[in-house]
PDB file of C-alpha atoms in Angstrom:
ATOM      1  CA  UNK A   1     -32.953   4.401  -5.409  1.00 83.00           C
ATOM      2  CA  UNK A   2     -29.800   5.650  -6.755  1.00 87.00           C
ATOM      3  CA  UNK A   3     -28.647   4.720 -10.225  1.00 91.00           C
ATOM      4  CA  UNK A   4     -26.153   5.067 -12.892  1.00 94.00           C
ATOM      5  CA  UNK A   5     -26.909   4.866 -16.758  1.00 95.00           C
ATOM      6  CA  UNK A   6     -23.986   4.499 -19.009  1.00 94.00           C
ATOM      7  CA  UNK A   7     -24.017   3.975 -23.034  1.00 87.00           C
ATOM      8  CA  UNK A   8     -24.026   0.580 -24.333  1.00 83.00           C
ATOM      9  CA  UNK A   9     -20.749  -0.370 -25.617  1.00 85.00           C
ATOM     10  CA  UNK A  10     -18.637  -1.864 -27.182  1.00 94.00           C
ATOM     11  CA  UNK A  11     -16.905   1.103 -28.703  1.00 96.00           C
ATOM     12  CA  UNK A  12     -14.286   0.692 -31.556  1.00 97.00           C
ATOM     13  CA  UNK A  13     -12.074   4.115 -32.447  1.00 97.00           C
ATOM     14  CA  UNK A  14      -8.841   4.629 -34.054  1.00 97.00           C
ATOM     15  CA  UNK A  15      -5.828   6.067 -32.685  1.00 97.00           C
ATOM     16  CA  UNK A  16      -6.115  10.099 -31.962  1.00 96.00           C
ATOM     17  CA  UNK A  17      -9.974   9.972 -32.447  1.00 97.00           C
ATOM     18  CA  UNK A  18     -12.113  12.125 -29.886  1.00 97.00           C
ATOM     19  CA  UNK A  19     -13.776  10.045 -27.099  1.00 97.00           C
ATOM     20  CA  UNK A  20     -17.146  10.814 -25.161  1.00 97.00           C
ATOM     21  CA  UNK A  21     -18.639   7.747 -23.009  1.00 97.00           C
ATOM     22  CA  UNK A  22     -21.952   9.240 -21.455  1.00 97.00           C
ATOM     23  CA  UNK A  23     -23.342   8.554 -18.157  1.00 97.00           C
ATOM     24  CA  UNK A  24     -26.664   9.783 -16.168  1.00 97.00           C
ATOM     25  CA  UNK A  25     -27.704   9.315 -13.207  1.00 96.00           C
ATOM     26  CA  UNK A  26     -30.332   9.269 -10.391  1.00 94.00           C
ATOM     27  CA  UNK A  27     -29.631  10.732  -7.050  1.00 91.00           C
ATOM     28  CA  UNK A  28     -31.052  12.585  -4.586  1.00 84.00           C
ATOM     29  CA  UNK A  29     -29.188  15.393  -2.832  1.00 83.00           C
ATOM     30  CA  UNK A  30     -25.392  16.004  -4.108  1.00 86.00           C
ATOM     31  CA  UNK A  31     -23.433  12.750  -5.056  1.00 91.00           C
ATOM     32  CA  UNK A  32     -20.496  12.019  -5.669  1.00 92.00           C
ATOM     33  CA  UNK A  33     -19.557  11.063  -8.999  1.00 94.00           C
ATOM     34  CA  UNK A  34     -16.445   8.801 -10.120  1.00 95.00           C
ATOM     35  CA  UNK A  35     -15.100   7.068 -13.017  1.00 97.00           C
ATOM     36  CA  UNK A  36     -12.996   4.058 -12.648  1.00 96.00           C
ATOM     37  CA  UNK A  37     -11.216   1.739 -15.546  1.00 97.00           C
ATOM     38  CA  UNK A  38     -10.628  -1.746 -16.153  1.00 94.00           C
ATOM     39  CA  UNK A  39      -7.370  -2.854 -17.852  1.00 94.00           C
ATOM     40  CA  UNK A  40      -7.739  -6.278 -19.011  1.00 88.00           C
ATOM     41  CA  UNK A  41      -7.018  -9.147 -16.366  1.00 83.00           C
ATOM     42  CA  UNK A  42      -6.940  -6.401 -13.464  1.00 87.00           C
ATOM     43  CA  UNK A  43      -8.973  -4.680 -11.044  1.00 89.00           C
ATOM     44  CA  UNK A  44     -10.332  -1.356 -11.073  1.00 93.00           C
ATOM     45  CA  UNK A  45      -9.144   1.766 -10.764  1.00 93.00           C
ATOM     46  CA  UNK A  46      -9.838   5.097  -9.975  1.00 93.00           C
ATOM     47  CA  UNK A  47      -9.617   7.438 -13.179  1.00 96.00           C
ATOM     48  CA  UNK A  48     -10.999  10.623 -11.667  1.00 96.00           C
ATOM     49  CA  UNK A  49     -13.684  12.216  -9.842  1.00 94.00           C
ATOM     50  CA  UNK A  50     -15.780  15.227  -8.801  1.00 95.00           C
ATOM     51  CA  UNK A  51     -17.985  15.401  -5.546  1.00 90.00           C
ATOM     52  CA  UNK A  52     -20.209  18.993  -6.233  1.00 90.00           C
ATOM     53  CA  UNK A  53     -21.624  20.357  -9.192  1.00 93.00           C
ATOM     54  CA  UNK A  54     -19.740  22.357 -12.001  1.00 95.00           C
ATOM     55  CA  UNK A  55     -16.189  20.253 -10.422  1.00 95.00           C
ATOM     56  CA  UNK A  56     -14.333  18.768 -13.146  1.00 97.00           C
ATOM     57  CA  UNK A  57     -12.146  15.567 -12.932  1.00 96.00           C
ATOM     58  CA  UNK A  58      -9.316  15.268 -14.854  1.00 97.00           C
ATOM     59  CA  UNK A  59      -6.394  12.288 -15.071  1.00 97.00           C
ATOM     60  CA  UNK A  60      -3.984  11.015 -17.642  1.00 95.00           C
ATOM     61  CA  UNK A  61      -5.833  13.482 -20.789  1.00 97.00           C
ATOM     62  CA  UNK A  62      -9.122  12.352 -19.514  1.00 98.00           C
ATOM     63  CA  UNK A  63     -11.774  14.890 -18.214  1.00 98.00           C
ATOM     64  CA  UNK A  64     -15.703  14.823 -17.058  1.00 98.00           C
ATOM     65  CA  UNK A  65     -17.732  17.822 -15.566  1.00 98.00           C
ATOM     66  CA  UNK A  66     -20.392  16.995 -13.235  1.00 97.00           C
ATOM     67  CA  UNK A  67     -23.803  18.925 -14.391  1.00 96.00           C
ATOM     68  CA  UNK A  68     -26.246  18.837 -12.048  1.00 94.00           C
ATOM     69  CA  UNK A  69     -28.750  20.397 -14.939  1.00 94.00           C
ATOM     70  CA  UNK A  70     -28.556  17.595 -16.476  1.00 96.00           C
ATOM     71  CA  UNK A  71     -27.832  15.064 -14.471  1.00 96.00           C
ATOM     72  CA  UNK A  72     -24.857  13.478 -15.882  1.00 97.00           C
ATOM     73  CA  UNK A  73     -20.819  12.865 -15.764  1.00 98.00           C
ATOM     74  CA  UNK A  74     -19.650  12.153 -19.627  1.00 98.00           C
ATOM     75  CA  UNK A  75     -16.065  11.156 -19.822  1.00 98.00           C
ATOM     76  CA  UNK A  76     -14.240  12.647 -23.017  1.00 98.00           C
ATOM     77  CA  UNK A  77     -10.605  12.274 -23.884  1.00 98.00           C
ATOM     78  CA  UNK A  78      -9.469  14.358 -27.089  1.00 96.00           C
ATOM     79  CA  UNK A  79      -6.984  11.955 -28.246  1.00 96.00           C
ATOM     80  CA  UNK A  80      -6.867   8.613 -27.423  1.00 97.00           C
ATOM     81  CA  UNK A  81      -4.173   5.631 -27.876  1.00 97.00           C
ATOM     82  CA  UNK A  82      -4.566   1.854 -27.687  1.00 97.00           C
ATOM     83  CA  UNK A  83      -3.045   1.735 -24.284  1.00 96.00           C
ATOM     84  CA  UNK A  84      -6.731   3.633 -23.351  1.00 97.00           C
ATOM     85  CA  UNK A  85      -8.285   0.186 -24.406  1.00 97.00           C
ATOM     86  CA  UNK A  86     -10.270  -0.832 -21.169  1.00 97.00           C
ATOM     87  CA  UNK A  87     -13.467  -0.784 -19.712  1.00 95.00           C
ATOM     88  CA  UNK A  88     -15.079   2.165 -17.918  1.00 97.00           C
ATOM     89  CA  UNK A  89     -17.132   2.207 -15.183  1.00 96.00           C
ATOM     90  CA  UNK A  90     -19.539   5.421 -13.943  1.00 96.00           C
ATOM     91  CA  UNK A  91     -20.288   5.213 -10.372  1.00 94.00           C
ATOM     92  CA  UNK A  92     -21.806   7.595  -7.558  1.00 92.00           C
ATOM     93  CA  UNK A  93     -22.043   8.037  -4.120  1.00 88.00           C
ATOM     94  CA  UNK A  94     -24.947   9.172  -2.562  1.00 83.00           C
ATOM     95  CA  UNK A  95     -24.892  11.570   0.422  1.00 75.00           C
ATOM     96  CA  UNK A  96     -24.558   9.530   3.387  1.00 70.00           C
ATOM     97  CA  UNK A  97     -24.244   6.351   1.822  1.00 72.00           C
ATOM     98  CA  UNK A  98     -22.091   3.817   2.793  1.00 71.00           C
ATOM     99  CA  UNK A  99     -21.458   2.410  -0.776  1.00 79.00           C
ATOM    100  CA  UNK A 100     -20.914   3.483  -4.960  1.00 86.00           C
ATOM    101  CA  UNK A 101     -23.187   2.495  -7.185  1.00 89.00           C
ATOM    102  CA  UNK A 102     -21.579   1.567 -10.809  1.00 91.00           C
ATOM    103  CA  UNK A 103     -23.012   1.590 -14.071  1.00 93.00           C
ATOM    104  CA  UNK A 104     -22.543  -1.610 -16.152  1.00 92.00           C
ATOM    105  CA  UNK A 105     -19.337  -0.538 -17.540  1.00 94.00           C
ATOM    106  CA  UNK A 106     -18.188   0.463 -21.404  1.00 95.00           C
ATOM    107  CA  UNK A 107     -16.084  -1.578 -23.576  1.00 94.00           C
ATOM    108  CA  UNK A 108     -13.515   0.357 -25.075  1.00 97.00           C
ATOM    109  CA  UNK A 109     -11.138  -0.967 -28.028  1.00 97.00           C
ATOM    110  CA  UNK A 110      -8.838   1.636 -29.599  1.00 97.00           C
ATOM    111  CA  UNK A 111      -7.130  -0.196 -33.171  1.00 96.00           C
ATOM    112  CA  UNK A 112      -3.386   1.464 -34.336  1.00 94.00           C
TER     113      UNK A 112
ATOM    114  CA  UNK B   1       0.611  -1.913  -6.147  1.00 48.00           C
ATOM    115  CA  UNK B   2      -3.170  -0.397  -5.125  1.00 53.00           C
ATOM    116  CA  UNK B   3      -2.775  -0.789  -1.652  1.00 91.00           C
ATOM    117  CA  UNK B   4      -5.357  -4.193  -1.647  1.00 95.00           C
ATOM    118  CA  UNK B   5      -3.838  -6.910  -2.281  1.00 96.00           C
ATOM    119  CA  UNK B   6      -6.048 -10.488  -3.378  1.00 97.00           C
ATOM    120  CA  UNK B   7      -5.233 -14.324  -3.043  1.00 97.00           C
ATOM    121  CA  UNK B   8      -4.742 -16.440  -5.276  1.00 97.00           C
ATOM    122  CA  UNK B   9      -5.202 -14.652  -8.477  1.00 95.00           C
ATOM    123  CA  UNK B  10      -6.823 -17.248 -10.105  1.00 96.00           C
ATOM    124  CA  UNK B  11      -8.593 -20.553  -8.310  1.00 96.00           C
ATOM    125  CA  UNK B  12      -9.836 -23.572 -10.180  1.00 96.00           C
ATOM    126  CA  UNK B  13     -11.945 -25.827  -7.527  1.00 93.00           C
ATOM    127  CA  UNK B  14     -14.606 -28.732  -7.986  1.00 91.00           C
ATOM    128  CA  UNK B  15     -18.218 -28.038  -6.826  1.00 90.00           C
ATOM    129  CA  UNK B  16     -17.718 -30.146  -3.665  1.00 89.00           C
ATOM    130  CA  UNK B  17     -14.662 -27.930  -2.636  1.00 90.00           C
ATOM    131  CA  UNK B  18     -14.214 -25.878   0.140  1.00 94.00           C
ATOM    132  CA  UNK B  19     -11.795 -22.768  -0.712  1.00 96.00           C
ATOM    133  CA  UNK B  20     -11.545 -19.216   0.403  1.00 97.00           C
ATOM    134  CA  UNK B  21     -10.122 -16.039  -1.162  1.00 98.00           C
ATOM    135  CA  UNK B  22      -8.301 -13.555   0.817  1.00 98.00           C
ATOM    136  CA  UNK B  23      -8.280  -9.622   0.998  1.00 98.00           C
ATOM    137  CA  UNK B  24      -5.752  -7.556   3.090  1.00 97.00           C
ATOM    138  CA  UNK B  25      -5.726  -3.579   2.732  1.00 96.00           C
ATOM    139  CA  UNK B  26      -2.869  -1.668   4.815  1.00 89.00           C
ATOM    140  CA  UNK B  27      -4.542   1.711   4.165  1.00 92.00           C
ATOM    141  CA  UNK B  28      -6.121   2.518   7.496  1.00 90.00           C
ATOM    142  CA  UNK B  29      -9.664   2.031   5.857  1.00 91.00           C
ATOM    143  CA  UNK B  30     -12.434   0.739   7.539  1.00 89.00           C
ATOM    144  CA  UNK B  31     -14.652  -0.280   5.349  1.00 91.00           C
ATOM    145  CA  UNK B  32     -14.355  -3.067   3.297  1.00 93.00           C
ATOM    146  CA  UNK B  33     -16.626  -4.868  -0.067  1.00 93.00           C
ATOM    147  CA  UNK B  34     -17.033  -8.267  -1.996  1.00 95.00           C
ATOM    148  CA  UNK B  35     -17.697  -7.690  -5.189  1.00 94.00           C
ATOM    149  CA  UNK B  36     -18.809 -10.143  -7.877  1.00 94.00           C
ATOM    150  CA  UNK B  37     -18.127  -9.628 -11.787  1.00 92.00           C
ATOM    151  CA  UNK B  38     -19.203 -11.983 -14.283  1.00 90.00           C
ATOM    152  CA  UNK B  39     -19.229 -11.569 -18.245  1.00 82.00           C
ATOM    153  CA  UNK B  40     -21.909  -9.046 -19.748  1.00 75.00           C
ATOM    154  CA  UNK B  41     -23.284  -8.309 -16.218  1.00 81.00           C
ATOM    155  CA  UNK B  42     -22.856  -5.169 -13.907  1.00 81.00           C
ATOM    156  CA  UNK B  43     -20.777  -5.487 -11.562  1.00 88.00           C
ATOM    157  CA  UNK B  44     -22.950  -7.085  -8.515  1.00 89.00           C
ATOM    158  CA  UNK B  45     -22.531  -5.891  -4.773  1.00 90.00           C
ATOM    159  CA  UNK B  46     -21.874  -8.746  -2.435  1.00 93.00           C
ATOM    160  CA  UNK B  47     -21.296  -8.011   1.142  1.00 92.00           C
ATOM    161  CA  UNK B  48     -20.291  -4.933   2.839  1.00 90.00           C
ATOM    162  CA  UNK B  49     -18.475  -4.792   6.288  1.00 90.00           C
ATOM    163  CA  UNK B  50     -18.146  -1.432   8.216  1.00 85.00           C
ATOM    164  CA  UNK B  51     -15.498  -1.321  11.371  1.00 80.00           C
ATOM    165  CA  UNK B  52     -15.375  -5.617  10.680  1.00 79.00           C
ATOM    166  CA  UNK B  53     -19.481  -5.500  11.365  1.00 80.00           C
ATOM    167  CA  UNK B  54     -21.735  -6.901   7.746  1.00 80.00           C
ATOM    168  CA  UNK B  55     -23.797  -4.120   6.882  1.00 78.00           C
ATOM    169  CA  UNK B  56     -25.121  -5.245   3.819  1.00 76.00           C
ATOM    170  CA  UNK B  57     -25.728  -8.401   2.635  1.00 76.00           C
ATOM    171  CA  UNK B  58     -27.301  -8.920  -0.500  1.00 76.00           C
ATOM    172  CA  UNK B  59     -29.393 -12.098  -0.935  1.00 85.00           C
ATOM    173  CA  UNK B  60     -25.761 -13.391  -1.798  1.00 92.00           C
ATOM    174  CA  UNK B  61     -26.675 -17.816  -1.639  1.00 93.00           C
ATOM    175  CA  UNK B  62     -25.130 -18.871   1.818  1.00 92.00           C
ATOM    176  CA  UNK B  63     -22.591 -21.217  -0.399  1.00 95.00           C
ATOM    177  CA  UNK B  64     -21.061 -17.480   0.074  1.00 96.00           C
ATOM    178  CA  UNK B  65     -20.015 -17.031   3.620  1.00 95.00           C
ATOM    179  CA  UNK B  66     -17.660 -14.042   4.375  1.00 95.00           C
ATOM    180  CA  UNK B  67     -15.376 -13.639   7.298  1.00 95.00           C
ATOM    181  CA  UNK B  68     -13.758 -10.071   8.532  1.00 94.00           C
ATOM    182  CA  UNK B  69     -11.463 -10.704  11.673  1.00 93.00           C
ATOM    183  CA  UNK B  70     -10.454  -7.337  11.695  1.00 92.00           C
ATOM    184  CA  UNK B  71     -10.302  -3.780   9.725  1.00 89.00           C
ATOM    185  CA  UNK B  72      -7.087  -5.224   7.486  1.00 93.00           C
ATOM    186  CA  UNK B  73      -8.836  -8.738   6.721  1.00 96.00           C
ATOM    187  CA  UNK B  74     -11.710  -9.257   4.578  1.00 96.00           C
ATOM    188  CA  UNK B  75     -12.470 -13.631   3.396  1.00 97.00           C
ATOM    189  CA  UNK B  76     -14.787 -14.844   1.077  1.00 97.00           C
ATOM    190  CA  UNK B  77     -15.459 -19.133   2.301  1.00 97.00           C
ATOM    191  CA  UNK B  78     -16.678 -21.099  -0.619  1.00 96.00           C
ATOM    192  CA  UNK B  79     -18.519 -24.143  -0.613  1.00 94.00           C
ATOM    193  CA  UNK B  80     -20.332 -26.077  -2.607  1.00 93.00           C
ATOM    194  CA  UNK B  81     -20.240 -23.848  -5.211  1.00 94.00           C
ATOM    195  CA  UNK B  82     -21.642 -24.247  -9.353  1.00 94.00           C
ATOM    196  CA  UNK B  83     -20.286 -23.647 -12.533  1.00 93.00           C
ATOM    197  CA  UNK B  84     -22.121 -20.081 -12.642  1.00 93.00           C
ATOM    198  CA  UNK B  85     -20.497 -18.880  -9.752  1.00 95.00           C
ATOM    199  CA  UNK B  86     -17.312 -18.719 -12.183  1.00 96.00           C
ATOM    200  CA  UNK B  87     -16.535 -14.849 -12.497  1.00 95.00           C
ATOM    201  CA  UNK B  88     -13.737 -12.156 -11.129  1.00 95.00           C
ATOM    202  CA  UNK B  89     -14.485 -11.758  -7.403  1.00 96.00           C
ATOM    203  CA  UNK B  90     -13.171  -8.369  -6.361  1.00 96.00           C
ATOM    204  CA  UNK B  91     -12.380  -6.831  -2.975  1.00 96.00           C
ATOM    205  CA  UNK B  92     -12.388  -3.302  -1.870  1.00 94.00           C
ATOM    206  CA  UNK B  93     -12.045  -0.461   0.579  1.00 93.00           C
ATOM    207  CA  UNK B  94     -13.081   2.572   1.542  1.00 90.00           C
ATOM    208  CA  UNK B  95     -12.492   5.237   4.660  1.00 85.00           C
ATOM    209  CA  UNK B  96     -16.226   4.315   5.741  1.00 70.00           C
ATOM    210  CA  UNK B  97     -17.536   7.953   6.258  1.00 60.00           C
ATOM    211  CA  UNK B  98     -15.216   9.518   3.637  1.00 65.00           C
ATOM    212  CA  UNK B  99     -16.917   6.602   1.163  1.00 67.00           C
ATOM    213  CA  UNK B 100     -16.487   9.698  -1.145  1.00 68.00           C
ATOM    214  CA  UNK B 101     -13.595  10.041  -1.847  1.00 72.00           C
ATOM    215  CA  UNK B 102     -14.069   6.341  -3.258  1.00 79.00           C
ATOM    216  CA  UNK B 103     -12.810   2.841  -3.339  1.00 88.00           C
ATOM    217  CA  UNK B 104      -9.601   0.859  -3.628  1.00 91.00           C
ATOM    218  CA  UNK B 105     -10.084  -2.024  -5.458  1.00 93.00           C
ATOM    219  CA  UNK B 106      -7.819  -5.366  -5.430  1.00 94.00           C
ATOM    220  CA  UNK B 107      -6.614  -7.171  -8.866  1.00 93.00           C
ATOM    221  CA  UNK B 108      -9.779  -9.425  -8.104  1.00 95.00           C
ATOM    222  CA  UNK B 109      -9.537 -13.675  -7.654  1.00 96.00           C
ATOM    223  CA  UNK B 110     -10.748 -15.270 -10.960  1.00 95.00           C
ATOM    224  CA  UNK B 111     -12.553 -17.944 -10.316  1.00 96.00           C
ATOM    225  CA  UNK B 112     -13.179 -21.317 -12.138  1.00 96.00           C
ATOM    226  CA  UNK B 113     -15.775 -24.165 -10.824  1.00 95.00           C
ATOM    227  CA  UNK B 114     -15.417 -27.257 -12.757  1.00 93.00           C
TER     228      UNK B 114
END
């Protein structure tokens, strides 16, 4: 079936550092792919998204480029700031499919 | 404001309780999801109604017993619940055949058993 790797987190950066959070998955056909974010004590939300290959998403300095080559959806941000402390989630769609599937999410923490 | 909108944010109930949470969407989706997330686990799938019909239902225990009176209204009945059913239970929606465009999520019920 469908699934979603993401890297194991937690991950700790400083203010302005360069971000990447990888994610693979497992789909047949063309999915969908999203990213959402957790602030703390909230739900999720939608950060960005791209539903066919070579699309990239791109929201509030944060961008990912669906490659079908290699099968994955990294999310980079070239400057972060400790408001970007969350959790982020990698999730797909699959064609047809009446549901995402999410990866298990990525602590972030981003010190001053 | 997302558009989904949970009661009560947070919900502290004994294990012989009976409670429920609440989920209302106003954004002409049909499609609506219980979600359960508990600390260091993936977020877990629940139930999944389509035009207020379950689709999906997976091997949630039937202590879980959801209710969807119409396309707006999604309820999650608790009963007899344990301690490790503590977590943030989260509700969403989606436009059921335009599932990719993706999901709107509530600001989730956190739930305590004692």
């Amino acid at each position: 079936g469908d699934s979603v790797t993401q890297m194991e987190g937690p991950v700790t950066l400083s203010e302005e550092a360069f971000l990447t959070i990888n994610c693979t998955y497992t789909a047949t056909g063309y999915p969908s792919l999203f990213w959402y974010v957790q602030y703390p004590g909230e739900g999720l939300q939608l950060l960005l998204k791209a539903t066919k290959a070579d699309d990239k998403g791109s929201n509030k300095g944060f961008e990912a480029t669906y490659r079908k080559e290699t099968t994955s959806f990294h999310l980079e941000k070239g400057s972060v700031q400790v408001s970007d402390s969350a959790v982020y989630f990698c999730a797909l769609s699959g064609q047809g499919a009446q549901k995402l599937v999410f990866g298990q999410g990525t602590r972030l923490t981003i010190n001053p | 404001e997302t558009g989904v909108t949970q009661t009560p944010r947070h919900l502290v109930m004994g294990m012989t309780n009976k409670k429920s949470l609440k989920c209302e969407q106003h954004l002409g989706h049909n499609a609506m999801y219980w979600y359960k997330q508990s600390a260091k686990k993936p977020l877990e799938l629940m139930f999944v109604y389509s035009l207020e019909e379950r689709v999906e239902n997976n091997s949630v225990p039937s202590r879980f017993s959801p209710e969807c009176p119409n396309s707006s209204h999604l309820f999650l009945h608790l009963h007899t619940l344990q301690p490790e059913d503590s977590a943030l239970y989260l509700c969403a929606s989606s436009q059921d055949s335009r599932v990719w465009f993706g999901y709107t999520f509530g600001s989730g019920t956190r739930l305590t058993v004692v």
